[in-house]
Amino acid sequence: MRLYGICGDSGQGKTRLVCRILAEAQRLGWRCRGVFSPAVFEDGLKIAIEVRLLPGMQTRVLARLATAEDIQVFGKWKLNLESIAWARAHLLDLRPADLWIIDEIGPLEIVKGQGWADILPLIPGLPAKKALVTFRKTLLPWFQARYPEIHITRAGDAEAENLLIESLFRND
């Protein structure tokens, strides 16, 4: 299995690139498994984050902007623990696929050991031809140390993004 990573800061286009990759995978008839986490915008403001299961695209709200009264807050987000558990159970159901996608692994998993942290030690053995993870640029050293075989693409670099898509779908 070949492991690919997309790193970048918030808003740099990691999930947008995952959407492009999913469209190409669908066009080619690839079986995909995992999760992706698109933002929800209202009047140009990011107000929530969804989690969508692959392949079925079932969707739940993963987090929304926190208010002063909220508990289970991480950064500026009120986490939906039921949605996290739902997505974690899906990730741990290790069914084979052509492409596994985990968008996004962040400080909740790496620093706090929560969220989808249970999938981290399983990534090198995912039952797939290829796997793709997305993460924040600040976590790049952690990913490089933990998964030395990972092929990293920086989100927002159009040429690098095109090369990633070409590499992902090449038969090697």
PDB file of C-alpha atoms in Angstrom, residues 6-10 12 14 104-108 110-111 134-144 154:
ATOM      1  CA  ILE A   6      -1.953  16.394   2.013  1.00  0.00           C
ATOM      2  CA  CYS A   7      -0.806  19.026   4.475  1.00  0.00           C
ATOM      3  CA  GLY A   8      -1.788  22.641   4.808  1.00  0.00           C
ATOM      4  CA  ASP A   9      -3.225  25.238   7.095  1.00  0.00           C
ATOM      5  CA  SER A  10      -6.930  25.741   7.686  1.00  0.00           C
ATOM      6  CA  GLN A  12      -5.704  26.099   2.222  1.00  0.00           C
ATOM      7  CA  LYS A  14      -7.027  20.109   1.750  1.00  0.00           C
ATOM      8  CA  GLU A 104      -8.580  15.251   8.501  1.00  0.00           C
ATOM      9  CA  ILE A 105      -6.302  14.066  11.269  1.00  0.00           C
ATOM     10  CA  GLY A 106      -5.552  16.943  13.611  1.00  0.00           C
ATOM     11  CA  PRO A 107      -4.457  17.940  17.086  1.00  0.00           C
ATOM     12  CA  LEU A 108      -7.514  16.221  18.595  1.00  0.00           C
ATOM     13  CA  ILE A 110      -2.308  13.588  17.653  1.00  0.00           C
ATOM     14  CA  VAL A 111      -2.129  15.741  20.797  1.00  0.00           C
ATOM     15  CA  THR A 134      -4.894  15.103   5.347  1.00  0.00           C
ATOM     16  CA  PHE A 135      -3.447  17.100   8.226  1.00  0.00           C
ATOM     17  CA  ARG A 136      -2.313  20.537   9.355  1.00  0.00           C
ATOM     18  CA  LYS A 137       1.129  21.783   8.365  1.00  0.00           C
ATOM     19  CA  THR A 138       2.142  21.957  12.041  1.00  0.00           C
ATOM     20  CA  LEU A 139       1.754  18.161  12.230  1.00  0.00           C
ATOM     21  CA  LEU A 140       4.084  17.464   9.288  1.00  0.00           C
ATOM     22  CA  PRO A 141       7.053  16.407  11.489  1.00  0.00           C
ATOM     23  CA  TRP A 142       4.824  13.959  13.390  1.00  0.00           C
ATOM     24  CA  PHE A 143       3.593  12.346  10.168  1.00  0.00           C
ATOM     25  CA  GLN A 144       7.067  12.151   8.646  1.00  0.00           C
ATOM     26  CA  ARG A 154       1.256  20.745   0.205  1.00  0.00           C
TER      27      ARG A 154
END
